[in-house]
Short mmCIF file of C-alpha atoms in Angstrom, two decimals:
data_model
loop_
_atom_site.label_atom_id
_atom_site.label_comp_id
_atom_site.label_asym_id
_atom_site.label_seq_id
_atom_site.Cartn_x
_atom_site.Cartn_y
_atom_site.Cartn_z
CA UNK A 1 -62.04 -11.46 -43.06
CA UNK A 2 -64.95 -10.41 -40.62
CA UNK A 3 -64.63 -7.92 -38.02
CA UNK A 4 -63.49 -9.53 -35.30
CA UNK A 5 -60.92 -11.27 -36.32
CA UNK A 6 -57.78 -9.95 -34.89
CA UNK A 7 -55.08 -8.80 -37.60
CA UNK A 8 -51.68 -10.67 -37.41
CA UNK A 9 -48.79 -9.11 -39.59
CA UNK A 10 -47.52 -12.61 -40.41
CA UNK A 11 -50.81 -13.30 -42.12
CA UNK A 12 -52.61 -10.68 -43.14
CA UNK A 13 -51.71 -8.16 -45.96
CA UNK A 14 -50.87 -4.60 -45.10
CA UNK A 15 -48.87 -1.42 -46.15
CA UNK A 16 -46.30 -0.15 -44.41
CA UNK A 17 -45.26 3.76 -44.94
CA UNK A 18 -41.98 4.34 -45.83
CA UNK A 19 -40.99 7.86 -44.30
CA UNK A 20 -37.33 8.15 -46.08
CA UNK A 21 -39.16 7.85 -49.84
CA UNK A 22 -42.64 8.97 -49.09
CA UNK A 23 -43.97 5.69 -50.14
CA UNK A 24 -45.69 2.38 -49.40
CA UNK A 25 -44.83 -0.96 -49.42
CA UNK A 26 -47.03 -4.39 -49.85
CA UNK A 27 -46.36 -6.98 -47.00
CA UNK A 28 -47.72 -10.51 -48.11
CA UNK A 29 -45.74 -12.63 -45.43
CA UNK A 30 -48.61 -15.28 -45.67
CA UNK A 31 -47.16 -15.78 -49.61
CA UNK A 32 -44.33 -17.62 -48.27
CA UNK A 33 -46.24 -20.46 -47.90
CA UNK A 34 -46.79 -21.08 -51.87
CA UNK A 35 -44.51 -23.98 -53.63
CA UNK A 36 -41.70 -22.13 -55.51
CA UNK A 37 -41.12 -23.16 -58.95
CA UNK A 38 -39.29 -20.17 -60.34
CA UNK A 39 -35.76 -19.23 -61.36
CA UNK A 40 -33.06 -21.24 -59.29
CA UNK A 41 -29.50 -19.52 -59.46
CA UNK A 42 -26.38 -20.68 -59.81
CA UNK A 43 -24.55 -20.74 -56.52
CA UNK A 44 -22.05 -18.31 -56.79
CA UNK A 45 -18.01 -19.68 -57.09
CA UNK A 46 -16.60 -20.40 -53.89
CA UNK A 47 -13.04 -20.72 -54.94
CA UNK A 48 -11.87 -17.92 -55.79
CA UNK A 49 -7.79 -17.87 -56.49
CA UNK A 50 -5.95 -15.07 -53.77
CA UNK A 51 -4.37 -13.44 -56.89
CA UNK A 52 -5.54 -14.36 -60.67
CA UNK A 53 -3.17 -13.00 -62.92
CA UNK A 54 -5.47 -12.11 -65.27
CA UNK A 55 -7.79 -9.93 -62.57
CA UNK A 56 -7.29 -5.99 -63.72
CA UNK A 57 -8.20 -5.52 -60.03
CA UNK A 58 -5.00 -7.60 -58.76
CA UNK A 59 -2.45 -6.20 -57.75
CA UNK A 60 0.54 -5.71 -60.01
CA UNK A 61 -1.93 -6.82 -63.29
CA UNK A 62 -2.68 -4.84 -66.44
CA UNK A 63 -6.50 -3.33 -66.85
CA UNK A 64 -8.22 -2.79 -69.62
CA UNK A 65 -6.74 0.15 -70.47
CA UNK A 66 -2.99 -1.20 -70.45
CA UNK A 67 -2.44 0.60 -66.94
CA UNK A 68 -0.50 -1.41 -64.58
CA UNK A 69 -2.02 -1.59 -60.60
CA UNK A 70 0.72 -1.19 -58.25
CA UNK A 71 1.59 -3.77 -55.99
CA UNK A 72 -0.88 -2.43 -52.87
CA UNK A 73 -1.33 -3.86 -49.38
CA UNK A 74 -4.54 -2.22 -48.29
CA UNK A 75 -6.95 -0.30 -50.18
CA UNK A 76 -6.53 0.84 -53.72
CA UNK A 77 -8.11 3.84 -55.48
CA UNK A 78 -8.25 4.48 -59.42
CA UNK A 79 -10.17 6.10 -61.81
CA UNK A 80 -12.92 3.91 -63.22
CA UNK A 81 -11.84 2.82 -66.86
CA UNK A 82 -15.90 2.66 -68.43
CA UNK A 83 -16.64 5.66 -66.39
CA UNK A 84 -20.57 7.02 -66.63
CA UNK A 85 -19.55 10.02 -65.77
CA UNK A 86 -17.14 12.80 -66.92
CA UNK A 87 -15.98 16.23 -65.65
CA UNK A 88 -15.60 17.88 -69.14
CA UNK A 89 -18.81 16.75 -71.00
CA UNK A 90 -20.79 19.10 -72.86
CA UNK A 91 -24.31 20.87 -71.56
CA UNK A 92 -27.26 19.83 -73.69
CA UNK A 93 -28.55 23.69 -73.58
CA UNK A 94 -31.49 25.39 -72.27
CA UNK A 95 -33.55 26.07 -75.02
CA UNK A 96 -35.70 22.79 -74.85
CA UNK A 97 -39.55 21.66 -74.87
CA UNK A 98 -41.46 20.99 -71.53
CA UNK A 99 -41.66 17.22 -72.67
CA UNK A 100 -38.33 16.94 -73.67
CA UNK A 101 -35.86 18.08 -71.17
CA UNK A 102 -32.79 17.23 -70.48
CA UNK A 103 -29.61 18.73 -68.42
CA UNK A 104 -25.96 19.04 -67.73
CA UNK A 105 -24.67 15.69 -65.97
CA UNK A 106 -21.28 15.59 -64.91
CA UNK A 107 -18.33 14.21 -62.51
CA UNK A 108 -15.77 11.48 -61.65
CA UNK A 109 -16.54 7.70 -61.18
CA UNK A 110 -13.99 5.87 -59.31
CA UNK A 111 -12.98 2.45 -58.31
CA UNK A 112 -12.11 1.21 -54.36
CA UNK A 113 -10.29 -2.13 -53.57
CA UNK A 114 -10.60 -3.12 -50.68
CA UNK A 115 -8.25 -5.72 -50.03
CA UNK A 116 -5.13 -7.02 -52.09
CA UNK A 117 -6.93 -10.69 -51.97
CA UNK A 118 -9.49 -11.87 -54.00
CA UNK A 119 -10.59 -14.60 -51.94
CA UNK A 120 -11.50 -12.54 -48.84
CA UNK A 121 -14.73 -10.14 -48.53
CA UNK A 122 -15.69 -7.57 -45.82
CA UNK A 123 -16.77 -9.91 -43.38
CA UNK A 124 -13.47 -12.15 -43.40
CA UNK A 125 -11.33 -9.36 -43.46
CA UNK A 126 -9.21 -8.38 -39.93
CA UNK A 127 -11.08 -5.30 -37.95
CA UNK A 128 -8.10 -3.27 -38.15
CA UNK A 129 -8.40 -3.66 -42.51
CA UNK A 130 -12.39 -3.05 -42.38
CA UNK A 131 -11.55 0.06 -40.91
CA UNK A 132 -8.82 1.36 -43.28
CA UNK A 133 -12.33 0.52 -45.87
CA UNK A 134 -14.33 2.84 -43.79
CA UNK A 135 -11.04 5.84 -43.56
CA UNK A 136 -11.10 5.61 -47.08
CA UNK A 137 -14.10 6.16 -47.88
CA UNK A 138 -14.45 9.13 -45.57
CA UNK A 139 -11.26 10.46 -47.28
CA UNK A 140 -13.04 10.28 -50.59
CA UNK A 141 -16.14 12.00 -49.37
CA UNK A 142 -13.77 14.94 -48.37
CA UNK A 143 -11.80 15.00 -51.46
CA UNK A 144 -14.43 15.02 -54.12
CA UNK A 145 -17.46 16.21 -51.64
CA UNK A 146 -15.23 19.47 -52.07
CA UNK A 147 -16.43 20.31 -55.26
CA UNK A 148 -19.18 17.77 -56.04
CA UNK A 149 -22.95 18.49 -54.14
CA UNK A 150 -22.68 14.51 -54.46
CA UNK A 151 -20.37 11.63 -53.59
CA UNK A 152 -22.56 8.42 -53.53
CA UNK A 153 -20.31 4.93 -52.59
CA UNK A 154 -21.76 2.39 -53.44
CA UNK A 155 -21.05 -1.67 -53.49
CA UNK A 156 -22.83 -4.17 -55.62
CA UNK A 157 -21.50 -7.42 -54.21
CA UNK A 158 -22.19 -10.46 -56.42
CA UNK A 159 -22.46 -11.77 -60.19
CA UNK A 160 -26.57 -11.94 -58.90
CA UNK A 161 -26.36 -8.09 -58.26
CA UNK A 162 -24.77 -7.22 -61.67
CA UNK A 163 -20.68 -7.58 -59.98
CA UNK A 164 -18.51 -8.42 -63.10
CA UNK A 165 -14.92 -9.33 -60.74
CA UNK A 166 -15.15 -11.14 -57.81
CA UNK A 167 -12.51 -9.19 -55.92
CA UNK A 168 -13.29 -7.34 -53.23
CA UNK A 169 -14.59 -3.37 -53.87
CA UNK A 170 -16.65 -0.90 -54.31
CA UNK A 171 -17.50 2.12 -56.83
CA UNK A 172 -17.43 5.85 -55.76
CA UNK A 173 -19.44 8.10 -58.32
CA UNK A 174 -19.16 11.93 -57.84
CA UNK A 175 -22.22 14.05 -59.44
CA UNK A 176 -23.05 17.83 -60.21
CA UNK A 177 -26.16 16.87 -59.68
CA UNK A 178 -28.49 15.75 -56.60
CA UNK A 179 -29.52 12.17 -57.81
CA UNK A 180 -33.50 10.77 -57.63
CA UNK A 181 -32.84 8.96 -54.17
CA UNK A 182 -30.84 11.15 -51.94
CA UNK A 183 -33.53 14.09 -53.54
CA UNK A 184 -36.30 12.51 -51.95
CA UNK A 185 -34.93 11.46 -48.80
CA UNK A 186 -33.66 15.08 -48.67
CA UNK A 187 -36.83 16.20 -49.03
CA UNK A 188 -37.98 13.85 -46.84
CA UNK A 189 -35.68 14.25 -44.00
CA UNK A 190 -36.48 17.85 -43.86
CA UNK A 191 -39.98 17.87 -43.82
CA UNK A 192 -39.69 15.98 -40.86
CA UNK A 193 -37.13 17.73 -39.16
CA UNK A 194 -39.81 21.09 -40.05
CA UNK A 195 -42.49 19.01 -38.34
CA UNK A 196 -41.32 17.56 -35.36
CA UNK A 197 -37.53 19.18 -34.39
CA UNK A 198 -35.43 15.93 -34.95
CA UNK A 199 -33.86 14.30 -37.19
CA UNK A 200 -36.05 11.79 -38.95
CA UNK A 201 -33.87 8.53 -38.83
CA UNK A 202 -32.13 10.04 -35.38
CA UNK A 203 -35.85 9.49 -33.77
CA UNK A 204 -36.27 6.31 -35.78
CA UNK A 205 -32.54 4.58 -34.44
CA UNK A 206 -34.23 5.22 -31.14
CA UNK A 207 -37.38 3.76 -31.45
CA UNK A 208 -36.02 0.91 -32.64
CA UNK A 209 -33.44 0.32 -30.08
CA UNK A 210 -36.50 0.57 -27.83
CA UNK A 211 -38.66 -1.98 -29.64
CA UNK A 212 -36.29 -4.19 -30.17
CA UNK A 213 -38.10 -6.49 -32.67
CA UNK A 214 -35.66 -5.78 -35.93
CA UNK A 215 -32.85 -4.60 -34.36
CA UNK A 216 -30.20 -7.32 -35.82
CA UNK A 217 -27.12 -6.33 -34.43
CA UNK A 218 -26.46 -3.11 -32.05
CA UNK A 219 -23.31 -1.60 -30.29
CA UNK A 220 -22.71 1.01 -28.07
CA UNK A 221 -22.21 3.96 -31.10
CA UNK A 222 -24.26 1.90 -34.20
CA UNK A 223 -27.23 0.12 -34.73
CA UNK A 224 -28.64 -2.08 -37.56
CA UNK A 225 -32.45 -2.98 -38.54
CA UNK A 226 -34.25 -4.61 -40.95
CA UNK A 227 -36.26 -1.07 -41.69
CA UNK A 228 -39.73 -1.21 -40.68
CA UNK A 229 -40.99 -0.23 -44.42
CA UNK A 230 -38.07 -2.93 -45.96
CA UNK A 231 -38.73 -3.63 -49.44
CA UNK A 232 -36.16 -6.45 -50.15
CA UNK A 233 -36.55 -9.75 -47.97
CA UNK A 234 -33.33 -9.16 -45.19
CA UNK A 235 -32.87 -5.56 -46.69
CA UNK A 236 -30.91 -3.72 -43.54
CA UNK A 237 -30.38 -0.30 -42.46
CA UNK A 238 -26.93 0.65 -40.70
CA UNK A 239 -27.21 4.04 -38.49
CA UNK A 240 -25.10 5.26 -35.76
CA UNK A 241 -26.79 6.52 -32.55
CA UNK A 242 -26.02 10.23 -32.45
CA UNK A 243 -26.62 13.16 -34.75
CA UNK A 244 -24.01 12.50 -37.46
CA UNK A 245 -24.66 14.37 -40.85
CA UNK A 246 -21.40 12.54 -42.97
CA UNK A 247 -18.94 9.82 -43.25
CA UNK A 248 -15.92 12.70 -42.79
CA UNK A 249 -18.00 13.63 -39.08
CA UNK A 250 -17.30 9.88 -37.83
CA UNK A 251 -14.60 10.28 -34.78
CA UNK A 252 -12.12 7.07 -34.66
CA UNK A 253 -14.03 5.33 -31.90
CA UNK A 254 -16.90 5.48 -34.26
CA UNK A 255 -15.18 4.56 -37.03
CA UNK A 256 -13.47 1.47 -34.67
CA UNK A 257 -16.95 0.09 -33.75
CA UNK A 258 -18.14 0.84 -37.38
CA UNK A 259 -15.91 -1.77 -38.96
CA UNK A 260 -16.90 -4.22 -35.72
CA UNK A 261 -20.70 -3.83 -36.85
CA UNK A 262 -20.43 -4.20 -40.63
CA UNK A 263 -18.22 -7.35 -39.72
CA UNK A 264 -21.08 -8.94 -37.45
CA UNK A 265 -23.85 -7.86 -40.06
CA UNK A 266 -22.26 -8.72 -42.76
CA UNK A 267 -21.44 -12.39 -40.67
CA UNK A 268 -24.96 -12.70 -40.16
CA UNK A 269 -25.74 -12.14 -44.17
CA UNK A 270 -23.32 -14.91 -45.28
CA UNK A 271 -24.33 -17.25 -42.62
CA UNK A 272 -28.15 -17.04 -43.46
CA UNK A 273 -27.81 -19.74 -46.74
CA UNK A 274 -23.77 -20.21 -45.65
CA UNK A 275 -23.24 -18.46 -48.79
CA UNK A 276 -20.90 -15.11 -49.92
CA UNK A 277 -24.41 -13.22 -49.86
CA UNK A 278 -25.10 -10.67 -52.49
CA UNK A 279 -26.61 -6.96 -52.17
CA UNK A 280 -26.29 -3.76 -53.23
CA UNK A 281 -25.06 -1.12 -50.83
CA UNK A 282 -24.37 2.33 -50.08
CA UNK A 283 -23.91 5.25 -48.15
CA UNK A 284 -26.38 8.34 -47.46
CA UNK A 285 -25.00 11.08 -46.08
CA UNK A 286 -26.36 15.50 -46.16
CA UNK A 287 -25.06 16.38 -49.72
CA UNK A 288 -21.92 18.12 -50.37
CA UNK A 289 -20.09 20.45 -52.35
CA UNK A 290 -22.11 23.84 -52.54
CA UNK A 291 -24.23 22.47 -49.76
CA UNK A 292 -21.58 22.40 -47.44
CA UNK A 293 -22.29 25.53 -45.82
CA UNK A 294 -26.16 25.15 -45.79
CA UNK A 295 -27.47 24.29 -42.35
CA UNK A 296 -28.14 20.29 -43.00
CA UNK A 297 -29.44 19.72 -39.31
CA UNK A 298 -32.55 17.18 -40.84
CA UNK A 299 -30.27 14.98 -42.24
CA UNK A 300 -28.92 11.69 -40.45
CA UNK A 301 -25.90 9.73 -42.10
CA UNK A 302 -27.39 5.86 -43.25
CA UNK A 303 -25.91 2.81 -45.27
CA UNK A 304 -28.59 0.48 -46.74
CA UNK A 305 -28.12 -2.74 -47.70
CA UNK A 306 -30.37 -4.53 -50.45
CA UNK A 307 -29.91 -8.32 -50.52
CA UNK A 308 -31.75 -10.14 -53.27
CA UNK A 309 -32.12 -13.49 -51.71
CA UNK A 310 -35.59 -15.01 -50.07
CA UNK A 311 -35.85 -18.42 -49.73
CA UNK A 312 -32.38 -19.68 -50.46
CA UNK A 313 -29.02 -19.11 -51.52
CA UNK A 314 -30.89 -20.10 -55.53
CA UNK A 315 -33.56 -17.98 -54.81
CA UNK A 316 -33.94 -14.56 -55.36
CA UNK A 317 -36.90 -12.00 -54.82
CA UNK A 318 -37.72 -10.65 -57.92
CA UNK A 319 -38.80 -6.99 -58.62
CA UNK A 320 -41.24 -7.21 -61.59
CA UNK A 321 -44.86 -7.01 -62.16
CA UNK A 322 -47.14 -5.96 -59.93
CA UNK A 323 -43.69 -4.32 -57.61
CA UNK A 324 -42.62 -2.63 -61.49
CA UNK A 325 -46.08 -1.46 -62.19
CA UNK A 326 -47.87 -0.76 -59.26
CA UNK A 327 -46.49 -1.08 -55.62
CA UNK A 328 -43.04 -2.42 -54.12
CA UNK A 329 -44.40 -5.79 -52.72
CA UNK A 330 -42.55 -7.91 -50.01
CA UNK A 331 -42.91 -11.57 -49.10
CA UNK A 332 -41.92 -12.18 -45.15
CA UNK A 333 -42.21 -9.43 -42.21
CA UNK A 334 -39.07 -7.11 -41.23
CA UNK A 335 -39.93 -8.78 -38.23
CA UNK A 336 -39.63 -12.20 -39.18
CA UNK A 337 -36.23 -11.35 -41.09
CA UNK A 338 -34.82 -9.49 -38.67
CA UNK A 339 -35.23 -12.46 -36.12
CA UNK A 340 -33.46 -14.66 -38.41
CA UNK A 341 -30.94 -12.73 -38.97
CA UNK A 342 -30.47 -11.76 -34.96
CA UNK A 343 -30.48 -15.74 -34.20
CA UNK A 344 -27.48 -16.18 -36.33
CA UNK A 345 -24.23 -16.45 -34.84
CA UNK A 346 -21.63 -13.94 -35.02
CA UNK A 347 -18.71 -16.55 -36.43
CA UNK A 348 -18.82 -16.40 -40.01
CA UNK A 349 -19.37 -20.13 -40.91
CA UNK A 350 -16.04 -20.47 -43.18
CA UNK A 351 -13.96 -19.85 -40.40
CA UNK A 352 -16.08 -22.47 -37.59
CA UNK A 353 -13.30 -25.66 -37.05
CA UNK A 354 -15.69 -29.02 -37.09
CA UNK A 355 -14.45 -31.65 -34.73
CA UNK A 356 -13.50 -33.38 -37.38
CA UNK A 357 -10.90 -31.12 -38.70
CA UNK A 358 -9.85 -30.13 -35.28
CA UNK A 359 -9.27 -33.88 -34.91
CA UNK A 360 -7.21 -34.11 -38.28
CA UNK A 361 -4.76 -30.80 -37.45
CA UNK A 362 -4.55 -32.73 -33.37
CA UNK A 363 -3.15 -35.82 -35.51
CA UNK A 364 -1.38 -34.36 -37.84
#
């Protein structure tokens, strides 16, 4: 490339910094362009019964170990049956070599429903149900945030993203220790905060309700954004617009215009490759527990959401080679996926009435 030639995101490689990890990212957008003759997925079921009776997340059905679910109407909370943690598991000791160290882990894992249906997801669900989701989840945080410094909730959302039952929840893991990603970003966070007197992603929601250019969907208390240091192809970022430090901080009107967001976003997501669209997701929020009553002013409540899929609803991005062994590597610009996603509509596509079936229910 000489000199003058004037640089162009879409086609010329670059790194982008990632201030929440301390990191950079690859962006190859001009890669899109190469002939893909890779994995294709299986599209994932579409027809899912409302109530299988041999689901252990049903309600009313045995799990796997013999307890029976009662017969709920909303959201459902139980202790997770393969849990990885444990409250009562033994240290490892202190007396151990530099190389090979290891360290008390303990806690609770739990298990969320959602919804009593197994045919419906987040984004089909009524506003008024999304937000008895979001109330729970807050309730959770204040229950075991208590005693645990964290609480991380978490969502992996299709058989592509490792979900073994189709029905509609999420996982809630409780820790007595400060996990890898919320360390960093707490490190992160308050380096910033040290450096410039805001919050770090408090600064960043307004930027990018300024710029405008990945802003997918916005209201009045949240916004959403493909970040500007995304690694996965429509990976989003969900932040509400004032200083909030947890999911228990959230006041009802926030919580009300929460559960409209998530329901447009998560529209948007589906409607891409008119497909139930996989990710992983979860909530960040300043830790808990013995933290509680240390000044956590840097930190900035955040959900991410990491979707798999790049070209199609068969194609996935895949994380491997030079992204496992050298640098997280992206194939389209934040930009470019946050302007698809933005130019989709709002209706999620299962529940749009073709003239042809408005015709049939007219005659019928």
């Amino acid at each position: 490339m000489s000199n003058s030639e004037e640089f162009d995101p879409k086609e010329h490689q670059h790194l982008r910094y990632n201030p929440l990890r301390d990191s950079w990212v690859l962006v190859s957008a001009h890669r899109m362009k190469r002939p893909w003759a890779g994995q294709v997925e299986k599209p994932p079921e579409e027809h899912i019964p409302r109530h299988d009776p041999h689901n252990p997340l049903c309600p009313g059905n045995a799990r796997a170990n013999g307890e029976v679910n009662p017969d709920y109407e909303s959201t459902f909370v139980f202790p997770n049956d393969f849990p990885a943690l444990q409250p009562d598991a033994p240290s490892p000791g202190t007396d151990q070599h530099p190389l090979f160290q290891s360290k008390s882990a303990q806690g609770v894992c739990k298990v969320m429903c959602f919804h009593p249906w197994s045919d419906v997801t987040l984004p089909l669900m009524k506003k008024e149900e999304v937000v008895r989701v979001i109330d729970k989840w807050a309730d959770l945080i204040q229950e075991l945030g208590a005693t645990y410094p964290w609480v991380q909730i978490f969502e992996n959302k299709g058989a592509m993203m490792g979900c073994s039952n189709p029905h509609p929840h999420c996982q809630v893991w409780a820790s007595n220790f400060l996990p890898n990603e919320p360390a960093v970003a707490d490190r992160c966070q308050r380096e910033y905060y040290q450096k410039h007197g805001e919050p770090l992603l408090l600064h960043y929601a307004t930027q990018e309700a300024r710029r405008k250019e990945r802003v997918v969907v916005e209201s009045s208390d949240w916004l959403a954004v493909v970040p500007y240091w995304a690694t996965w192809p429509y990976q989003t970022l969900l932040l509400p617009r004032r200083h909030v430090l947890r999911l228990t901080d959230l006041t009802e009107k926030e919580r009300l215009d929460l559960a409209d967001i998530m329901k447009r976003l998560l529209t948007k997501y589906d409607n891409l490759f008119e497909v139930s669209f996989p990710y992983s997701m979860g909530w960040h929020g300043a830790p808990t527990g013995p933290h509680l009553a240390a000044d956590a002013s840097h930190w900035q409540l955040h959900a991410h959401y990491y979707p798999p899929l790049l070209r199609s609803a068969a194609v996935r991005k895949f994380m491997v080679g030079y992204e496992m062994l050298a640098l997280e590597q992206r194939d389209l610009t934040p930009e470019q996926a946050a302007e698809k996603l933005r130019n989709l509509p709002d209706v999620h596509y299962k529940t749009i009435t073709t003239p042809e079936e408005t015709s049939k229910e007219a005659t019928s």
